Amino acid sequence: MKRFILFAAIAAFMLSSCVEPEFPEGDSACTLSALKVYVYDADGNKATKDPLNALGGMYDAESGAGQFKFPAELTDVSRCRLEASIPATASIVETDAMWNSLGHGIGGLRSLDNVTVYFTVKAANGKDTKNYQFYFKR
């Protein structure tokens, strides 16, 4: 009898391992909720106490276009870093002006002296995307 129970348990285990797991479908969230700018001086120290809120400038959430003017006391914006807040399941990639992927995110040090940064946020479902463009001027 013990043998029969053992074989039945092994068979049940083997049959249950053939079931494919179900994965939930990714959501369609691809909105930008914050865009922070960190400015560094030549020594690598933060030039401002707090990060600058790029969405606090002129920003149209519907079209994804924005413009941010740096405060007058910041004379050197050649060493900046962007930090975006997007849904946890979404991904972000920098693009060119024609929305072609550049193959990387928006992180890293860069000059934001009178430049436009283009990027796309892609939802977890792989279908929904939202394009954003921000013009930074000093």
PDB file of C-alpha atoms in Angstrom:
ATOM      1  CA  MET A   1       0.000   0.000   0.000  1.00  0.00           C
ATOM      2  CA  LYS A   2       2.842   2.389   0.831  1.00  0.00           C
ATOM      3  CA  ARG A   3       4.330   1.690  -2.578  1.00  0.00           C
ATOM      4  CA  PHE A   4       1.101   2.538  -4.312  1.00  0.00           C
ATOM      5  CA  ILE A   5       0.822   5.860  -2.442  1.00  0.00           C
ATOM      6  CA  LEU A   6       4.450   6.678  -3.279  1.00  0.00           C
ATOM      7  CA  PHE A   7       3.931   5.958  -7.000  1.00  0.00           C
ATOM      8  CA  ALA A   8       0.689   7.947  -7.015  1.00  0.00           C
ATOM      9  CA  ALA A   9       2.422  10.910  -5.380  1.00  0.00           C
ATOM     10  CA  ILE A  10       5.297  10.784  -7.898  1.00  0.00           C
ATOM     11  CA  ALA A  11       2.858  10.561 -10.815  1.00  0.00           C
ATOM     12  CA  ALA A  12       0.806  13.474  -9.493  1.00  0.00           C
ATOM     13  CA  PHE A  13       3.961  15.556  -9.066  1.00  0.00           C
ATOM     14  CA  MET A  14       5.159  14.783 -12.594  1.00  0.00           C
ATOM     15  CA  LEU A  15       1.779  15.593 -14.129  1.00  0.00           C
ATOM     16  CA  SER A  16       1.472  18.860 -12.223  1.00  0.00           C
ATOM     17  CA  SER A  17       4.894  20.030 -13.401  1.00  0.00           C
ATOM     18  CA  CYS A  18       3.672  19.913 -17.022  1.00  0.00           C
ATOM     19  CA  VAL A  19       1.206  22.726 -16.448  1.00  0.00           C
ATOM     20  CA  GLU A  20       2.389  26.009 -17.938  1.00  0.00           C
ATOM     21  CA  PRO A  21       2.323  28.952 -15.560  1.00  0.00           C
ATOM     22  CA  GLU A  22      -0.016  31.807 -16.351  1.00  0.00           C
ATOM     23  CA  PHE A  23       1.527  35.261 -16.561  1.00  0.00           C
ATOM     24  CA  PRO A  24      -0.619  38.356 -16.214  1.00  0.00           C
ATOM     25  CA  GLU A  25      -0.834  40.572 -19.261  1.00  0.00           C
ATOM     26  CA  GLY A  26       1.289  43.694 -18.977  1.00  0.00           C
ATOM     27  CA  ASP A  27      -0.533  46.934 -18.312  1.00  0.00           C
ATOM     28  CA  SER A  28      -0.742  49.885 -20.679  1.00  0.00           C
ATOM     29  CA  ALA A  29       0.645  52.553 -18.326  1.00  0.00           C
ATOM     30  CA  CYS A  30       3.279  54.693 -20.052  1.00  0.00           C
ATOM     31  CA  THR A  31       2.909  58.123 -18.481  1.00  0.00           C
ATOM     32  CA  LEU A  32       5.661  60.325 -17.142  1.00  0.00           C
ATOM     33  CA  SER A  33       4.922  61.454 -13.592  1.00  0.00           C
ATOM     34  CA  ALA A  34       8.171  63.329 -12.834  1.00  0.00           C
ATOM     35  CA  LEU A  35      11.317  64.466 -14.578  1.00  0.00           C
ATOM     36  CA  LYS A  36      14.112  65.664 -12.322  1.00  0.00           C
ATOM     37  CA  VAL A  37      17.321  67.388 -13.353  1.00  0.00           C
ATOM     38  CA  TYR A  38      20.471  67.081 -11.268  1.00  0.00           C
ATOM     39  CA  VAL A  39      23.182  69.652 -12.039  1.00  0.00           C
ATOM     40  CA  TYR A  40      26.811  69.011 -11.073  1.00  0.00           C
ATOM     41  CA  ASP A  41      29.791  71.355 -10.937  1.00  0.00           C
ATOM     42  CA  ALA A  42      33.250  70.588 -12.351  1.00  0.00           C
ATOM     43  CA  ASP A  43      34.257  68.816  -9.114  1.00  0.00           C
ATOM     44  CA  GLY A  44      31.283  66.427  -9.334  1.00  0.00           C
ATOM     45  CA  ASN A  45      29.343  68.066  -6.491  1.00  0.00           C
ATOM     46  CA  LYS A  46      25.682  68.930  -6.811  1.00  0.00           C
ATOM     47  CA  ALA A  47      25.277  72.532  -7.925  1.00  0.00           C
ATOM     48  CA  THR A  48      21.783  72.753  -6.396  1.00  0.00           C
ATOM     49  CA  LYS A  49      20.557  71.531  -3.034  1.00  0.00           C
ATOM     50  CA  ASP A  50      17.493  69.817  -4.498  1.00  0.00           C
ATOM     51  CA  PRO A  51      16.891  68.399  -7.972  1.00  0.00           C
ATOM     52  CA  LEU A  52      15.135  70.698 -10.429  1.00  0.00           C
ATOM     53  CA  ASN A  53      11.612  69.785 -11.522  1.00  0.00           C
ATOM     54  CA  ALA A  54      11.553  69.832 -15.331  1.00  0.00           C
ATOM     55  CA  LEU A  55       7.774  69.334 -15.352  1.00  0.00           C
ATOM     56  CA  GLY A  56       7.454  72.577 -13.399  1.00  0.00           C
ATOM     57  CA  GLY A  57       8.263  74.598 -16.498  1.00  0.00           C
ATOM     58  CA  MET A  58       6.051  74.697 -19.544  1.00  0.00           C
ATOM     59  CA  TYR A  59       4.738  71.149 -19.975  1.00  0.00           C
ATOM     60  CA  ASP A  60       1.803  69.763 -21.942  1.00  0.00           C
ATOM     61  CA  ALA A  61       1.025  66.271 -20.633  1.00  0.00           C
ATOM     62  CA  GLU A  62      -1.266  65.519 -23.573  1.00  0.00           C
ATOM     63  CA  SER A  63       1.372  66.026 -26.269  1.00  0.00           C
ATOM     64  CA  GLY A  64       4.394  65.120 -24.120  1.00  0.00           C
ATOM     65  CA  ALA A  65       6.192  68.349 -25.020  1.00  0.00           C
ATOM     66  CA  GLY A  66       7.900  70.505 -22.454  1.00  0.00           C
ATOM     67  CA  GLN A  67      10.321  73.360 -22.008  1.00  0.00           C
ATOM     68  CA  PHE A  68      12.466  74.033 -18.981  1.00  0.00           C
ATOM     69  CA  LYS A  69      14.484  77.182 -18.308  1.00  0.00           C
ATOM     70  CA  PHE A  70      17.306  76.837 -15.817  1.00  0.00           C
ATOM     71  CA  PRO A  71      17.495  79.356 -12.956  1.00  0.00           C
ATOM     72  CA  ALA A  72      19.711  82.350 -13.742  1.00  0.00           C
ATOM     73  CA  GLU A  73      22.227  81.479 -11.002  1.00  0.00           C
ATOM     74  CA  LEU A  74      23.147  78.249 -12.826  1.00  0.00           C
ATOM     75  CA  THR A  75      25.689  79.391 -15.377  1.00  0.00           C
ATOM     76  CA  ASP A  76      27.113  75.954 -16.210  1.00  0.00           C
ATOM     77  CA  VAL A  77      24.683  73.200 -17.204  1.00  0.00           C
ATOM     78  CA  SER A  78      27.190  71.062 -19.052  1.00  0.00           C
ATOM     79  CA  ARG A  79      27.112  68.290 -16.418  1.00  0.00           C
ATOM     80  CA  CYS A  80      23.493  67.295 -15.832  1.00  0.00           C
ATOM     81  CA  ARG A  81      21.681  64.046 -15.174  1.00  0.00           C
ATOM     82  CA  LEU A  82      18.015  63.319 -15.865  1.00  0.00           C
ATOM     83  CA  GLU A  83      15.836  61.088 -13.718  1.00  0.00           C
ATOM     84  CA  ALA A  84      12.350  60.118 -14.902  1.00  0.00           C
ATOM     85  CA  SER A  85       9.534  58.621 -12.843  1.00  0.00           C
ATOM     86  CA  ILE A  86       7.540  56.185 -14.954  1.00  0.00           C
ATOM     87  CA  PRO A  87       5.355  53.177 -14.075  1.00  0.00           C
ATOM     88  CA  ALA A  88       7.352  50.340 -12.533  1.00  0.00           C
ATOM     89  CA  THR A  89       6.521  47.982 -15.395  1.00  0.00           C
ATOM     90  CA  ALA A  90       7.320  50.448 -18.197  1.00  0.00           C
ATOM     91  CA  SER A  91      10.654  51.092 -19.891  1.00  0.00           C
ATOM     92  CA  ILE A  92      12.263  54.246 -21.238  1.00  0.00           C
ATOM     93  CA  VAL A  93      14.568  54.744 -24.213  1.00  0.00           C
ATOM     94  CA  GLU A  94      16.135  57.880 -25.631  1.00  0.00           C
ATOM     95  CA  THR A  95      15.318  58.636 -29.266  1.00  0.00           C
ATOM     96  CA  ASP A  96      16.361  61.067 -31.949  1.00  0.00           C
ATOM     97  CA  ALA A  97      14.071  63.774 -33.347  1.00  0.00           C
ATOM     98  CA  MET A  98      12.455  61.229 -35.690  1.00  0.00           C
ATOM     99  CA  TRP A  99      11.632  58.916 -32.723  1.00  0.00           C
ATOM    100  CA  ASN A 100      14.210  56.308 -33.735  1.00  0.00           C
ATOM    101  CA  SER A 101      15.621  54.509 -30.709  1.00  0.00           C
ATOM    102  CA  LEU A 102      19.176  55.350 -29.675  1.00  0.00           C
ATOM    103  CA  GLY A 103      19.359  52.098 -27.718  1.00  0.00           C
ATOM    104  CA  HIS A 104      19.798  53.480 -24.207  1.00  0.00           C
ATOM    105  CA  GLY A 105      17.899  55.235 -21.454  1.00  0.00           C
ATOM    106  CA  ILE A 106      18.146  58.889 -20.468  1.00  0.00           C
ATOM    107  CA  GLY A 107      20.653  58.439 -17.633  1.00  0.00           C
ATOM    108  CA  GLY A 108      24.256  59.588 -17.551  1.00  0.00           C
ATOM    109  CA  LEU A 109      25.894  62.984 -17.512  1.00  0.00           C
ATOM    110  CA  ARG A 110      25.103  65.277 -20.417  1.00  0.00           C
ATOM    111  CA  SER A 111      25.032  68.915 -21.360  1.00  0.00           C
ATOM    112  CA  LEU A 112      21.566  70.442 -21.256  1.00  0.00           C
ATOM    113  CA  ASP A 113      22.661  73.809 -22.603  1.00  0.00           C
ATOM    114  CA  ASN A 114      19.959  74.709 -25.158  1.00  0.00           C
ATOM    115  CA  VAL A 115      19.206  71.139 -26.255  1.00  0.00           C
ATOM    116  CA  THR A 116      16.097  69.053 -26.820  1.00  0.00           C
ATOM    117  CA  VAL A 117      15.941  65.580 -25.315  1.00  0.00           C
ATOM    118  CA  TYR A 118      13.595  63.079 -26.970  1.00  0.00           C
ATOM    119  CA  PHE A 119      12.530  59.832 -25.328  1.00  0.00           C
ATOM    120  CA  THR A 120       9.820  57.194 -25.483  1.00  0.00           C
ATOM    121  CA  VAL A 121       8.146  55.408 -22.583  1.00  0.00           C
ATOM    122  CA  LYS A 122       6.964  51.923 -23.526  1.00  0.00           C
ATOM    123  CA  ALA A 123       4.264  50.164 -21.515  1.00  0.00           C
ATOM    124  CA  ALA A 124       4.641  46.617 -20.203  1.00  0.00           C
ATOM    125  CA  ASN A 125       2.144  45.268 -22.746  1.00  0.00           C
ATOM    126  CA  GLY A 126       4.626  46.154 -25.512  1.00  0.00           C
ATOM    127  CA  LYS A 127       1.989  47.940 -27.579  1.00  0.00           C
ATOM    128  CA  ASP A 128       1.372  51.284 -25.920  1.00  0.00           C
ATOM    129  CA  THR A 129       4.025  53.993 -26.095  1.00  0.00           C
ATOM    130  CA  LYS A 130       4.182  57.703 -25.381  1.00  0.00           C
ATOM    131  CA  ASN A 131       6.732  60.072 -26.919  1.00  0.00           C
ATOM    132  CA  TYR A 132       8.168  62.975 -24.945  1.00  0.00           C
ATOM    133  CA  GLN A 133      10.361  65.892 -25.926  1.00  0.00           C
ATOM    134  CA  PHE A 134      11.875  68.439 -23.557  1.00  0.00           C
ATOM    135  CA  TYR A 135      13.734  71.562 -24.561  1.00  0.00           C
ATOM    136  CA  PHE A 136      16.207  72.740 -21.936  1.00  0.00           C
ATOM    137  CA  LYS A 137      17.511  76.285 -22.148  1.00  0.00           C
ATOM    138  CA  ARG A 138      19.872  78.297 -20.033  1.00  0.00           C
TER     139      ARG A 138
END
